[in-house]
Amino acid sequence: MRLGIHLSRLSQLPLFEGAIRIARRRGHRVWLLLDTHLAGGPKADQVPSSAQIPARFAAWAEFVSVTPDGLAGLISGLRVDWVLTGYAPHLAGWRPSRPTRLGFLQGAVTDLTGLDDPGRWDRVYAWSEQWRTIWHQWTYRDDDQVRAMNRAFRPVGYPLGDHLRWTDPEEVRATFGLGGKPVVVLAPFPFHANTRSLWADCVWGWPWPWIPTDRRFVTAVRGFCDRAGASLVVKARAKVITRAYVRGAADRMIEEAESGEPSMLRLLAVSRLLIHACSTSATEAAAAGTWAYCLSPSARQWPAYAGRRRMPGLDPDPEMGPSLYHWPVLSLSCDPRQMILLLKHSDLPIPPSEVSRAAYAATFFGGLPFRAGARIMDDLETGG
């Protein structure tokens, strides 16, 4: 088989590493199609180039740079059987000529919700059946869309979970300079990540202006770590403003992602706790068996997130039952006032229940152990 992996950001590469390793082990030929057309913006450092790909991939794949205008000709010249991508908008409207076929791999919580043209995908690889339900209920889908999605949909598991098989905790601690203390990871609240949401003005609603509230929250996190004897590691994102008071609270700031590595998953594999705000990193914590505390303002306080609250399994409100962000003995969700009180009057949680982790994985990841890469290649080889 001749397989092309389309990458428009380096952060997409870890999704495919499990499949790439198995493809080469089984004798298939793999190309990394490095899409360079998005060279500007806040994620410019994530535009893929051969120099930034981890050295180990040179043994498994060939690298070729491409732009959308040249993609069709390149695919034809390479005689690729399958093109797989992890971000549909960067291939909007494009479909290869037959016999090449096109597949999509879910990488984040909302990836499938925007997949409004399932008819052009020969395969949609998702984490579990739960995500088919979420796709159906996110917005109205006509009968043709539903039939096309059902034809293409394949639950394969959580692709980042494959990395846990070869992640070395000692190497991770050395890479990030973590020392021997317990680690608490803070994913800062995503102010300005989406300007349409007006988060900077109304995220906390009234009567809580967001700057004072966020300061109190970060102060509570810092005090929690001091009492627990833990190191506070702040994992920043390029498109999110990390404010000075957050930087000042951190023992360690991680601002630059490792090129082509699942940095957050690797970090959480050696951590005791993640604190976040309805982030996809909650799934990485669950995969790694690490507790997660989710800061979840109400729908009125956080209007940008209100749409997700309608979805089965995505509402962080504990009163709505277990969800991606609130799962007994694994993850906990609460509003800002409750979170600050929790941090002021608690210690590091004991390791999460393996029974709870397995139940969470069965719902959102299709179960344990993680072997998404193998399932993808099995499907492609047996008639994908």
GROMACS .gro file of C-alpha atoms in nm:
model
  384
    1MET     CA    1   0.000   0.000   0.000
    2ARG     CA    2   0.108   0.356  -0.072
    3LEU     CA    3  -0.006   0.592   0.203
    4GLY     CA    4   0.008   0.973   0.215
    5ILE     CA    5  -0.030   1.158   0.548
    6HIS     CA    6  -0.135   1.521   0.492
    7LEU     CA    7   0.000   1.755   0.760
    8SER     CA    8  -0.078   2.126   0.778
    9ARG     CA    9   0.049   2.161   1.136
   10LEU     CA   10   0.327   1.975   1.317
   11SER     CA   11   0.081   1.916   1.602
   12GLN     CA   12  -0.111   1.677   1.373
   13LEU     CA   13   0.183   1.438   1.332
   14PRO     CA   14   0.143   1.255   1.668
   15LEU     CA   15  -0.208   1.144   1.565
   16PHE     CA   16  -0.057   0.930   1.291
   17GLU     CA   17   0.259   0.795   1.451
   18GLY     CA   18   0.099   0.468   1.561
   19ALA     CA   19  -0.033   0.401   1.211
   20ILE     CA   20   0.296   0.506   1.047
   21ARG     CA   21   0.500   0.271   1.266
   22ILE     CA   22   0.274  -0.023   1.182
   23ALA     CA   23   0.254   0.065   0.812
   24ARG     CA   24   0.630   0.045   0.776
   25ARG     CA   25   0.650  -0.268   0.989
   26ARG     CA   26   0.406  -0.430   0.745
   27GLY     CA   27   0.600  -0.318   0.440
   28HIS     CA   28   0.386  -0.027   0.319
   29ARG     CA   29   0.530   0.291   0.173
   30VAL     CA   30   0.449   0.617   0.354
   31TRP     CA   31   0.485   0.982   0.255
   32LEU     CA   32   0.444   1.280   0.488
   33LEU     CA   33   0.277   1.548   0.275
   34LEU     CA   34   0.401   1.869   0.440
   35ASP     CA   35   0.152   2.144   0.355
   36THR     CA   36   0.334   2.476   0.377
   37HIS     CA   37   0.062   2.718   0.264
   38LEU     CA   38  -0.029   2.840   0.617
   39ALA     CA   39   0.306   2.999   0.696
   40GLY     CA   40   0.167   3.304   0.880
   41GLY     CA   41  -0.037   3.366   1.193
   42PRO     CA   42   0.008   3.268   1.559
   43LYS     CA   43   0.091   2.907   1.470
   44ALA     CA   44   0.360   2.985   1.213
   45ASP     CA   45   0.607   2.772   1.410
   46GLN     CA   46   0.376   2.475   1.357
   47VAL     CA   47   0.398   2.482   0.974
   48PRO     CA   48   0.559   2.145   0.894
   49SER     CA   49   0.901   2.116   0.737
   50SER     CA   50   1.135   1.821   0.704
   51ALA     CA   51   1.383   1.989   0.939
   52GLN     CA   52   1.126   1.991   1.221
   53ILE     CA   53   1.007   1.632   1.190
   54PRO     CA   54   1.152   1.410   1.467
   55ALA     CA   55   1.450   1.216   1.332
   56ARG     CA   56   1.292   0.874   1.391
   57PHE     CA   57   1.035   0.936   1.117
   58ALA     CA   58   1.310   0.928   0.851
   59ALA     CA   59   1.321   0.549   0.896
   60TRP     CA   60   0.947   0.513   0.836
   61ALA     CA   61   0.842   0.776   0.583
   62GLU     CA   62   0.951   1.001   0.297
   63PHE     CA   63   0.896   1.378   0.328
   64VAL     CA   64   0.762   1.599   0.053
   65SER     CA   65   0.649   1.963   0.067
   66VAL     CA   66   0.324   2.055  -0.103
   67THR     CA   67   0.066   2.332  -0.141
   68PRO     CA   68  -0.306   2.283  -0.206
   69ASP     CA   69  -0.263   2.378  -0.573
   70GLY     CA   70  -0.003   2.109  -0.624
   71LEU     CA   71  -0.158   1.837  -0.410
   72ALA     CA   72  -0.359   1.665  -0.685
   73GLY     CA   73  -0.061   1.642  -0.920
   74LEU     CA   74   0.166   1.515  -0.643
   75ILE     CA   75  -0.079   1.245  -0.536
   76SER     CA   76  -0.120   1.130  -0.894
   77GLY     CA   77   0.256   1.120  -0.950
   78LEU     CA   78   0.320   0.922  -0.633
   79ARG     CA   79   0.031   0.684  -0.711
   80VAL     CA   80  -0.088   0.705  -0.351
   81ASP     CA   81  -0.370   0.466  -0.255
   82TRP     CA   82  -0.487   0.663   0.049
   83VAL     CA   83  -0.452   1.019   0.176
   84LEU     CA   84  -0.523   1.064   0.547
   85THR     CA   85  -0.557   1.400   0.720
   86GLY     CA   86  -0.628   1.517   1.074
   87TYR     CA   87  -0.773   1.859   0.996
   88ALA     CA   88  -1.056   1.879   0.744
   89PRO     CA   89  -1.072   2.261   0.693
   90HIS     CA   90  -0.724   2.267   0.540
   91LEU     CA   91  -0.848   2.035   0.264
   92ALA     CA   92  -1.185   2.208   0.227
   93GLY     CA   93  -1.359   2.099  -0.093
   94TRP     CA   94  -1.066   1.886  -0.211
   95ARG     CA   95  -1.107   1.525  -0.313
   96PRO     CA   96  -0.845   1.313  -0.491
   97SER     CA   97  -0.911   1.150  -0.824
   98ARG     CA   98  -0.978   0.778  -0.815
   99PRO     CA   99  -0.836   0.531  -0.736
  100THR     CA  100  -0.684   0.738  -0.451
  101ARG     CA  101  -0.916   0.756  -0.151
  102LEU     CA  102  -0.947   1.009   0.130
  103GLY     CA  103  -0.964   0.950   0.505
  104PHE     CA  104  -1.007   1.173   0.810
  105LEU     CA  105  -0.878   1.103   1.162
  106GLN     CA  106  -1.033   1.270   1.468
  107GLY     CA  107  -0.778   1.453   1.679
  108ALA     CA  108  -0.983   1.679   1.908
  109VAL     CA  109  -1.322   1.708   2.075
  110THR     CA  110  -1.488   1.927   1.812
  111ASP     CA  111  -1.323   1.783   1.499
  112LEU     CA  112  -1.622   1.580   1.389
  113THR     CA  113  -1.887   1.840   1.467
  114GLY     CA  114  -1.780   2.056   1.175
  115LEU     CA  115  -1.761   1.768   0.930
  116ASP     CA  116  -2.060   1.878   0.722
  117ASP     CA  117  -1.953   1.710   0.397
  118PRO     CA  118  -1.910   1.343   0.493
  119GLY     CA  119  -1.986   1.235   0.137
  120ARG     CA  120  -1.636   1.324   0.019
  121TRP     CA  121  -1.466   1.107   0.282
  122ASP     CA  122  -1.409   0.739   0.219
  123ARG     CA  123  -1.321   0.690   0.584
  124VAL     CA  124  -1.390   0.890   0.900
  125TYR     CA  125  -1.180   0.740   1.181
  126ALA     CA  126  -1.321   0.845   1.520
  127TRP     CA  127  -1.235   0.761   1.879
  128SER     CA  128  -1.553   0.567   1.962
  129GLU     CA  129  -1.921   0.525   1.874
  130GLN     CA  130  -2.002   0.807   2.116
  131TRP     CA  131  -1.863   1.053   1.861
  132ARG     CA  132  -2.105   0.935   1.593
  133THR     CA  133  -2.388   1.024   1.832
  134ILE     CA  134  -2.232   1.364   1.901
  135TRP     CA  135  -2.195   1.431   1.527
  136HIS     CA  136  -2.561   1.340   1.463
  137GLN     CA  137  -2.691   1.564   1.740
  138TRP     CA  138  -2.462   1.865   1.705
  139THR     CA  139  -2.675   2.025   1.435
  140TYR     CA  140  -2.933   1.924   1.176
  141ARG     CA  141  -2.808   1.661   0.929
  142ASP     CA  142  -3.004   1.568   0.619
  143ASP     CA  143  -3.056   1.204   0.519
  144ASP     CA  144  -2.776   1.208   0.261
  145GLN     CA  145  -2.526   1.336   0.520
  146VAL     CA  146  -2.633   1.072   0.770
  147ARG     CA  147  -2.602   0.790   0.517
  148ALA     CA  148  -2.261   0.914   0.404
  149MET     CA  149  -2.130   0.939   0.760
  150ASN     CA  150  -2.260   0.595   0.853
  151ARG     CA  151  -2.089   0.449   0.547
  152ALA     CA  152  -1.753   0.613   0.620
  153PHE     CA  153  -1.749   0.603   1.003
  154ARG     CA  154  -1.503   0.368   1.177
  155PRO     CA  155  -1.435   0.381   1.555
  156VAL     CA  156  -1.064   0.302   1.605
  157GLY     CA  157  -0.976   0.435   1.950
  158TYR     CA  158  -0.771   0.726   2.079
  159PRO     CA  159  -0.466   0.773   1.851
  160LEU     CA  160  -0.258   0.973   2.100
  161GLY     CA  161  -0.295   0.686   2.345
  162ASP     CA  162  -0.064   0.475   2.128
  163HIS     CA  163   0.225   0.697   2.243
  164LEU     CA  164   0.196   0.574   2.600
  165ARG     CA  165   0.354   0.245   2.490
  166TRP     CA  166   0.686   0.412   2.407
  167THR     CA  167   0.684   0.714   2.639
  168ASP     CA  168   0.970   0.698   2.892
  169PRO     CA  169   0.882   0.890   3.213
  170GLU     CA  170   1.246   0.956   3.300
  171GLU     CA  171   1.314   1.100   2.955
  172VAL     CA  172   1.005   1.322   2.983
  173ARG     CA  173   1.110   1.457   3.323
  174ALA     CA  174   1.460   1.529   3.191
  175THR     CA  175   1.330   1.694   2.872
  176PHE     CA  176   1.101   1.932   3.061
  177GLY     CA  177   1.338   1.985   3.357
  178LEU     CA  178   1.080   1.869   3.610
  179GLY     CA  179   1.294   1.733   3.890
  180GLY     CA  180   1.151   1.490   4.143
  181LYS     CA  181   0.851   1.677   4.286
  182PRO     CA  182   0.488   1.587   4.204
  183VAL     CA  183   0.372   1.785   3.900
  184VAL     CA  184   0.052   1.987   3.861
  185VAL     CA  185  -0.017   2.108   3.505
  186LEU     CA  186  -0.219   2.423   3.446
  187ALA     CA  187  -0.367   2.487   3.102
  188PRO     CA  188  -0.448   2.861   3.133
  189PHE     CA  189  -0.798   2.982   3.059
  190PRO     CA  190  -0.813   3.047   2.681
  191PHE     CA  191  -0.873   3.421   2.675
  192HIS     CA  192  -0.873   3.554   2.317
  193ALA     CA  193  -0.843   3.208   2.163
  194ASN     CA  194  -1.161   3.284   1.970
  195THR     CA  195  -1.234   3.653   1.921
  196ARG     CA  196  -1.593   3.586   1.815
  197SER     CA  197  -1.677   3.465   2.166
  198LEU     CA  198  -1.605   3.796   2.342
  199TRP     CA  199  -1.434   3.596   2.616
  200ALA     CA  200  -1.219   3.892   2.712
  201ASP     CA  201  -1.528   4.090   2.816
  202CYS     CA  202  -1.794   3.852   2.940
  203VAL     CA  203  -1.644   3.514   3.014
  204TRP     CA  204  -1.711   3.541   3.387
  205GLY     CA  205  -2.031   3.742   3.351
  206TRP     CA  206  -2.141   3.984   3.618
  207PRO     CA  207  -2.070   4.053   3.898
  208TRP     CA  208  -1.729   3.888   3.850
  209PRO     CA  209  -1.500   4.082   3.617
  210TRP     CA  210  -1.274   3.823   3.463
  211ILE     CA  211  -0.930   3.967   3.551
  212PRO     CA  212  -0.982   3.970   3.932
  213THR     CA  213  -1.149   3.630   3.922
  214ASP     CA  214  -0.877   3.472   3.713
  215ARG     CA  215  -0.616   3.620   3.945
  216ARG     CA  216  -0.791   3.465   4.246
  217PHE     CA  217  -0.811   3.134   4.065
  218VAL     CA  218  -0.440   3.133   3.974
  219THR     CA  219  -0.348   3.239   4.330
  220ALA     CA  220  -0.550   2.943   4.458
  221VAL     CA  221  -0.367   2.708   4.221
  222ARG     CA  222  -0.030   2.842   4.340
  223GLY     CA  223  -0.129   2.800   4.706
  224PHE     CA  224  -0.255   2.448   4.638
  225CYS     CA  225   0.082   2.351   4.489
  226ASP     CA  226   0.275   2.507   4.777
  227ARG     CA  227   0.078   2.310   5.036
  228ALA     CA  228   0.113   1.987   4.835
  229GLY     CA  229   0.486   2.033   4.771
  230ALA     CA  230   0.418   2.017   4.397
  231SER     CA  231   0.572   2.194   4.098
  232LEU     CA  232   0.329   2.408   3.898
  233VAL     CA  233   0.390   2.368   3.524
  234VAL     CA  234   0.200   2.605   3.295
  235LYS     CA  235   0.151   2.465   2.946
  236ALA     CA  236   0.087   2.764   2.723
  237ARG     CA  237  -0.058   2.773   2.371
  238ALA     CA  238   0.052   2.997   2.085
  239LYS     CA  239  -0.297   3.135   2.019
  240VAL     CA  240  -0.378   3.206   2.383
  241ILE     CA  241  -0.254   3.507   2.579
  242THR     CA  242  -0.069   3.395   2.892
  243ARG     CA  243  -0.089   3.683   3.136
  244ALA     CA  244   0.193   3.802   3.361
  245TYR     CA  245   0.027   3.682   3.683
  246VAL     CA  246   0.002   3.329   3.536
  247ARG     CA  247   0.369   3.334   3.437
  248GLY     CA  248   0.462   3.463   3.781
  249ALA     CA  249   0.282   3.173   3.951
  250ALA     CA  250   0.456   2.902   3.747
  251ASP     CA  251   0.758   2.701   3.856
  252ARG     CA  252   0.803   2.602   3.494
  253MET     CA  253   0.661   2.761   3.177
  254ILE     CA  254   0.634   2.544   2.868
  255GLU     CA  255   0.556   2.770   2.575
  256GLU     CA  256   0.710   2.598   2.276
  257ALA     CA  257   0.567   2.262   2.179
  258GLU     CA  258   0.815   1.986   2.099
  259SER     CA  259   0.823   1.955   1.721
  260GLY     CA  260   0.599   1.668   1.619
  261GLU     CA  261   0.556   1.533   1.971
  262PRO     CA  262   0.239   1.505   2.187
  263SER     CA  263   0.383   1.740   2.449
  264MET     CA  264   0.075   1.764   2.671
  265LEU     CA  265   0.022   1.387   2.679
  266ARG     CA  266   0.390   1.331   2.759
  267LEU     CA  267   0.373   1.589   3.036
  268LEU     CA  268   0.055   1.441   3.183
  269ALA     CA  269   0.209   1.093   3.181
  270VAL     CA  270   0.438   1.210   3.464
  271SER     CA  271   0.192   1.442   3.641
  272ARG     CA  272  -0.048   1.406   3.933
  273LEU     CA  273  -0.310   1.659   3.824
  274LEU     CA  274  -0.428   1.867   3.529
  275ILE     CA  275  -0.626   2.189   3.584
  276HIS     CA  276  -0.798   2.318   3.270
  277ALA     CA  277  -1.112   2.484   3.133
  278CYS     CA  278  -1.310   2.243   2.913
  279SER     CA  279  -0.998   2.159   2.714
  280THR     CA  280  -0.931   1.860   2.489
  281SER     CA  281  -0.637   1.799   2.724
  282ALA     CA  282  -0.893   1.637   2.955
  283THR     CA  283  -0.886   1.338   2.721
  284GLU     CA  284  -0.506   1.323   2.737
  285ALA     CA  285  -0.523   1.322   3.117
  286ALA     CA  286  -0.776   1.038   3.115
  287ALA     CA  287  -0.563   0.840   2.871
  288ALA     CA  288  -0.256   0.887   3.091
  289GLY     CA  289  -0.446   0.798   3.408
  290THR     CA  290  -0.404   1.147   3.557
  291TRP     CA  291  -0.668   1.335   3.755
  292ALA     CA  292  -0.819   1.643   3.587
  293TYR     CA  293  -1.000   1.938   3.746
  294CYS     CA  294  -1.215   2.125   3.495
  295LEU     CA  295  -1.300   2.491   3.551
  296SER     CA  296  -1.645   2.527   3.394
  297PRO     CA  297  -1.824   2.863   3.407
  298SER     CA  298  -2.198   2.855   3.347
  299ALA     CA  299  -2.353   2.900   3.004
  300ARG     CA  300  -2.429   3.263   3.093
  301GLN     CA  301  -2.074   3.325   3.210
  302TRP     CA  302  -1.916   3.150   2.910
  303PRO     CA  303  -2.147   3.197   2.609
  304ALA     CA  304  -1.887   3.065   2.365
  305TYR     CA  305  -1.919   2.719   2.517
  306ALA     CA  306  -2.297   2.711   2.552
  307GLY     CA  307  -2.348   2.511   2.231
  308ARG     CA  308  -2.147   2.216   2.354
  309ARG     CA  309  -2.366   2.183   2.661
  310ARG     CA  310  -2.645   2.040   2.446
  311MET     CA  311  -2.434   1.741   2.346
  312PRO     CA  312  -2.448   1.400   2.515
  313GLY     CA  313  -2.135   1.356   2.718
  314LEU     CA  314  -1.996   1.708   2.665
  315ASP     CA  315  -2.185   1.906   2.927
  316PRO     CA  316  -1.940   1.973   3.214
  317ASP     CA  317  -2.224   2.035   3.463
  318PRO     CA  318  -2.194   1.754   3.724
  319GLU     CA  319  -2.572   1.756   3.769
  320MET     CA  320  -2.606   1.631   3.410
  321GLY     CA  321  -2.416   1.313   3.494
  322PRO     CA  322  -2.077   1.173   3.384
  323SER     CA  323  -1.919   1.353   3.090
  324LEU     CA  324  -1.592   1.406   2.907
  325TYR     CA  325  -1.503   1.663   3.174
  326HIS     CA  326  -1.664   1.513   3.483
  327TRP     CA  327  -1.621   1.144   3.552
  328PRO     CA  328  -1.630   0.982   3.898
  329VAL     CA  329  -1.288   0.910   4.050
  330LEU     CA  330  -1.108   1.038   3.738
  331SER     CA  331  -1.206   1.397   3.660
  332LEU     CA  332  -1.402   1.670   3.834
  333SER     CA  333  -1.583   1.976   3.701
  334CYS     CA  334  -1.700   2.278   3.897
  335ASP     CA  335  -1.768   2.649   3.858
  336PRO     CA  336  -1.510   2.920   3.945
  337ARG     CA  337  -1.629   2.976   4.303
  338GLN     CA  338  -1.632   2.603   4.380
  339MET     CA  339  -1.294   2.550   4.213
  340ILE     CA  340  -1.126   2.820   4.422
  341LEU     CA  341  -1.270   2.671   4.742
  342LEU     CA  342  -1.161   2.321   4.638
  343LEU     CA  343  -0.806   2.435   4.572
  344LYS     CA  344  -0.788   2.620   4.903
  345HIS     CA  345  -0.906   2.327   5.114
  346SER     CA  346  -0.773   2.009   4.949
  347ASP     CA  347  -0.453   1.820   4.879
  348LEU     CA  348  -0.331   1.628   4.575
  349PRO     CA  349  -0.587   1.359   4.486
  350ILE     CA  350  -0.494   0.994   4.514
  351PRO     CA  351  -0.436   0.819   4.178
  352PRO     CA  352  -0.762   0.776   3.987
  353SER     CA  353  -0.953   0.450   3.984
  354GLU     CA  354  -0.853   0.212   3.705
  355VAL     CA  355  -1.214   0.097   3.693
  356SER     CA  356  -1.327   0.454   3.629
  357ARG     CA  357  -1.053   0.507   3.372
  358ALA     CA  358  -1.161   0.192   3.188
  359ALA     CA  359  -1.526   0.302   3.191
  360TYR     CA  360  -1.432   0.647   3.058
  361ALA     CA  361  -1.216   0.485   2.790
  362ALA     CA  362  -1.498   0.252   2.688
  363THR     CA  363  -1.727   0.552   2.634
  364PHE     CA  364  -1.498   0.805   2.468
  365PHE     CA  365  -1.204   0.597   2.337
  366GLY     CA  366  -1.368   0.267   2.247
  367GLY     CA  367  -1.190   0.085   2.529
  368LEU     CA  368  -0.841  -0.017   2.639
  369PRO     CA  369  -0.567  -0.092   2.543
  370PHE     CA  370  -0.490   0.186   2.296
  371ARG     CA  371  -0.419   0.054   1.947
  372ALA     CA  372  -0.572   0.307   1.708
  373GLY     CA  373  -0.281   0.285   1.465
  374ALA     CA  374  -0.322  -0.091   1.429
  375ARG     CA  375  -0.699  -0.062   1.378
  376ILE     CA  376  -0.654   0.202   1.107
  377MET     CA  377  -0.405  -0.012   0.918
  378ASP     CA  378  -0.619  -0.326   0.961
  379ASP     CA  379  -0.911  -0.139   0.804
  380LEU     CA  380  -0.708   0.000   0.516
  381GLU     CA  381  -0.559  -0.341   0.441
  382THR     CA  382  -0.886  -0.534   0.453
  383GLY     CA  383  -1.087  -0.325   0.212
  384GLY     CA  384  -1.062   0.026   0.345
   0.00000   0.00000   0.00000
